[in-house]
Amino acid sequence: MNFVPKMNRRSFVIGSAAAGGGLAIGFDLPFGPKEAAAQTAAPELGVWVVIKPDDTVVIRMARSEMGQGTITGLAQLVAEELECDWSKVTYEYPTPGQNLARKRVWQSYSTGGSRGIRESHEYVRQGGASARMMLLQAAANEWKVSVEQCSAANSVITGPDGKRTTFGKVADAASKLPVPEKPKLKDPKDWKIAGKPIKRFGTEDKVTGKQVYGFDLKLPGMLNASIKESPVFGGKVKSFDAAKVSGMKGVKKVLQVGDTAVAVVADSWWQANTALEALPIVWDEGPNAKVSNATIAETLKAGLDAEQAFVGNQNGDIKAALTSAAKKVEAVYGYPYQNHVCMEPMNATARYTADKCEVWVPTQDGEASFAAVLAASGLPADKCEVYKLDLGGGFGRRGAFQDYVRQAVLIAKEMPGTPIKLLWSREEDMAQGRYHPVMQCKLVGAFDKDNNLTGLHMRLSGQSILASVRPQVLEQEKGRDPLAFQGVFQTGEHAFGYTVPNLLIDHAMRNPHVPPGFWRGVNINQNCIFLECFMDELALAAGQDALEFRRKLLGKHPRNLGVLNAVAERIGWGKPAPQGVHRGLAHMKAFNAYVAAAAEVSVTGNKVKVHRIVAATDPTYAVNPAQIDRQVAGSFVYGLSALFYQECTVKDGRMVELNFDTYNSMRIAQMPKVESIIMPAGGSGPWGGVGEPTICVAAPAVLNAYAAATGKRIRSFPLKNHNIELA
Amino acid sequence: MVRLTVNGKAHDIDVEPNTPLLWAIRENVGLTGTKYGCGVAQCGACTVHVDGVATRSCSFPVSAAVGKQITTIEGLAQSGALHRVQRAWIEHEVPQCGYCQSGMIMAVAELLKNKPKPTDADIDNTITNICRCGTFQQVRAAIHAAAAQA
């Protein structure tokens, strides 16, 4: 599964992440010819740490911050090894152009797939440790003693005979020393900064309105743009009547952007958007103008029994097991398109001249943004730059997909020298998503006469994200999309946890015209619902308790069992629930973390109250428990909003729901009490992610509790389509 | 020209009278702490106080704000001291991405003015802002903490 980057003299491949599946997938960027200076000039101790004479510690960050706390966590890891005073720590983003010019010393910028910490902890800790060793050596040199006689703590270095200095005083000398390679790292048992619930960076600016998001950027002489792309995916602009709006107040330019979109540029965004809404546009809607939910569902349904399918997980002989079964259980589930709906809609600001193109953008992957700037501007890498801004939500929309960057650059090219801030309206954001893909699933379970589960066939039918986004992966995989099997794969970070003697999990790929994308949790969302709801259906058919049924199948996977047992114990599984309250369970391994949830719900008429969810996560190491706690609770809001409310309906080839009035999201009144159990197992294995894994267990735990309460099994979503409301 | 009084300061701005207050505040007055999230008064990210009343400024024409006192997130702190809601937000580390929090804080500030000790039901009935990061558990705790400081 490991993707080996191809290298040649003129280009290299960036390991840009397809959000999970153990994949690193690339795109090409040419090298820039010049070394670029880092923002904070010196003294640089390796590439991750800069220490100023006043002892300020500046930690470089390649990953992006969108609320998940990764920047604080990574800084904790660097500071831990550096032995610096945490109160003196700040951070900065080296630009993607600098990274490229310095042969990618900061490595991956991709911030998706819950990989910010788990895939960079080792090299950033080494960066901190190397910097500490350089500082110690510099002090030892100055004192003419051996480095073994010196030690560092809290940004202070002490030596023999009461010698004492600070990091800031020796930083300049230290920066001239060689950078030690592969320094020894601390045992996590000795952590003092990492592993603690330290407060995150930036909160004060967020509560005072000072934080500058992409939407808030101001540049001298800047104009604002609003854009409309063909509402039918794959359609093109046929014509538009610019004269109708070009005289409107503030309007500076009406222009076509590529083949597919029209934009208005004006003094203010409100003026631009008002003119755009008044602009008559005729679309060539192309071949997809008749596609609807119903036609897509028919296509997927046919895949449920199709001969050809890609295998993701297999053992034993499922055909024989089904033929000889004493009892069979069968169910078909379906999952809809969903939009990310980041609170801050997509945006980018571009300034283009013949010899420079600069873009300011909230991005989950600065290097993907950079690649988009190169492609759209036509300029070489040393004439392009990207400045990252913190994100008003990302959730997977702002990483692999840089359509707004391309648009902003194309508009700016038409107005050289003028900075153009392109903001999408919420309606554009909903109409031009990169949607959680649609999937149906047929599950068949086989029992012997003693009610032992002897076989399981899980047939997925639906859309592949990678077929659209990274087709080169499918070429390597002989047509298969390995990401489709997240949570049910044979091995790796998304391995299936149950031991079933005869097993087949396969995927009939059916790709509608709607552009799919990585949506927080990606394919674990539907796979966990399919699998974990069906496990309850199987337990019911076998007359067994849902927890005991799972336990029997998890004997070989103690960490899966560990999180499941933890939530069962905390919720009081097997003991009486409060009057009218019913319970449900779910678990999965995802992004190398083991996660489980136990929900308590009550049902009154068509109203479901989710009272409480206990969640457990074992991500191997917990760098900041307070941030993990918030990610767990937040992931449940995202996941339960999707379960109850959210569907992007396709009609006439385009999306129907275009704002929160038809695409609802949970409010505080619906928020259950979330109790998180953070139970890192430690050890030398791979670290697990945090931002995504737990999202997948909320929905099946609630659905299983709903079935326990009502005897009704719901198998298609969102629940609003069944007239079920979240109370 | 329209005269708006924002955070105690008068601004003469050149906008159409039907321009939403949100965009006049952001683009003409130049205060960007108030956010656009939906434009249809659903999400609450644009919440400001108009004569002390929490108002979704994306759906409130600038003409209706003339002659009224408008307070934005930038004007919530008084004489350099953060509002107790802001302090509670920092103490409880409420924000994740933070984009919706200006509106959330403005809505909560009004709630506490009207109900100094709100119950959970008061919170549920009054605070209807959308937060996609899902900070609600911290929001609730911070509201009760801010109320306790009154």
Short mmCIF file of N, CA, C and O in Angstrom, two decimals, chain A residues 63 96 136 171 182 205 215 219 246 267 277-278 301 311 371 407 409 445 538 561 633 689 695 717:
data_model
loop_
_atom_site.label_atom_id
_atom_site.label_comp_id
_atom_site.label_asym_id
_atom_site.label_seq_id
_atom_site.Cartn_x
_atom_site.Cartn_y
_atom_site.Cartn_z
N ARG A 63 2.01 21.95 9.10
CA ARG A 63 0.59 21.58 9.07
C ARG A 63 -0.27 22.81 9.31
O ARG A 63 0.22 23.85 9.74
N PRO A 96 4.96 27.53 1.62
CA PRO A 96 5.21 26.41 0.71
C PRO A 96 6.33 26.70 -0.27
O PRO A 96 7.09 25.80 -0.63
N LEU A 136 23.15 23.04 23.98
CA LEU A 136 24.03 22.53 25.04
C LEU A 136 25.49 22.56 24.59
O LEU A 136 26.39 22.93 25.36
N ALA A 171 22.06 30.96 21.47
CA ALA A 171 21.38 30.51 20.25
C ALA A 171 22.19 30.85 18.99
O ALA A 171 22.28 30.04 18.07
N LYS A 182 19.11 12.18 13.86
CA LYS A 182 18.51 11.08 14.63
C LYS A 182 18.86 11.13 16.12
O LYS A 182 19.41 10.19 16.68
N ASP A 205 -7.59 35.83 20.45
CA ASP A 205 -7.93 36.48 19.18
C ASP A 205 -9.27 35.99 18.63
O ASP A 205 -9.97 36.72 17.93
N PHE A 215 -11.50 35.16 4.87
CA PHE A 215 -12.62 36.05 4.57
C PHE A 215 -12.34 37.49 5.00
O PHE A 215 -12.97 38.42 4.50
N LEU A 219 -6.04 43.91 1.72
CA LEU A 219 -4.78 44.32 1.10
C LEU A 219 -5.01 45.67 0.44
O LEU A 219 -6.13 45.96 -0.03
N SER A 246 -22.95 45.64 -15.70
CA SER A 246 -21.65 46.31 -15.61
C SER A 246 -21.78 47.76 -15.16
O SER A 246 -20.80 48.35 -14.67
N ASP A 267 -16.01 46.84 -6.02
CA ASP A 267 -15.35 47.46 -4.86
C ASP A 267 -15.58 46.62 -3.61
O ASP A 267 -14.66 46.33 -2.86
N GLU A 277 -25.86 38.00 -8.92
CA GLU A 277 -27.21 37.43 -8.83
C GLU A 277 -28.12 38.01 -9.91
O GLU A 277 -29.07 37.35 -10.34
N ALA A 278 -27.83 39.24 -10.33
CA ALA A 278 -28.66 39.88 -11.37
C ALA A 278 -28.17 39.54 -12.78
O ALA A 278 -28.83 39.89 -13.76
N LYS A 301 -27.90 0.46 -6.82
CA LYS A 301 -28.64 -0.77 -6.46
C LYS A 301 -28.18 -1.93 -7.34
O LYS A 301 -28.00 -3.06 -6.85
N VAL A 311 -12.12 -6.61 -4.24
CA VAL A 311 -12.09 -7.23 -2.92
C VAL A 311 -11.21 -6.42 -1.97
O VAL A 311 -10.08 -6.07 -2.31
N ALA A 371 0.59 24.30 -5.69
CA ALA A 371 0.50 23.63 -7.00
C ALA A 371 -0.60 24.26 -7.84
O ALA A 371 -0.46 24.43 -9.06
N GLN A 407 -9.53 29.63 -9.23
CA GLN A 407 -10.43 30.70 -9.67
C GLN A 407 -9.87 32.07 -9.34
O GLN A 407 -9.90 32.99 -10.17
N VAL A 409 -6.83 33.02 -8.89
CA VAL A 409 -5.68 33.36 -9.73
C VAL A 409 -6.14 33.71 -11.14
O VAL A 409 -5.64 34.69 -11.73
N GLY A 445 -25.33 -12.25 6.57
CA GLY A 445 -24.64 -13.02 7.61
C GLY A 445 -25.15 -14.45 7.64
O GLY A 445 -26.33 -14.70 7.39
N LEU A 538 -27.41 -8.90 13.57
CA LEU A 538 -26.99 -10.29 13.70
C LEU A 538 -27.17 -10.78 15.13
O LEU A 538 -27.65 -11.90 15.36
N LEU A 561 -11.25 -4.58 21.53
CA LEU A 561 -12.05 -5.03 22.67
C LEU A 561 -11.91 -4.05 23.83
O LEU A 561 -12.88 -3.77 24.54
N ALA A 633 -16.01 15.32 21.24
CA ALA A 633 -17.35 15.90 21.34
C ALA A 633 -17.74 16.58 20.03
O ALA A 633 -18.88 16.45 19.55
N GLY A 689 -4.77 8.71 14.90
CA GLY A 689 -5.29 10.05 14.71
C GLY A 689 -6.37 10.39 15.73
O GLY A 689 -6.80 9.54 16.52
N ILE A 695 -15.72 10.13 14.90
CA ILE A 695 -16.95 10.56 14.23
C ILE A 695 -17.81 9.36 13.83
O ILE A 695 -19.04 9.42 13.86
N PHE A 717 -30.47 7.13 5.19
CA PHE A 717 -30.21 8.37 5.92
C PHE A 717 -30.28 9.57 5.00
O PHE A 717 -30.11 9.43 3.78
#
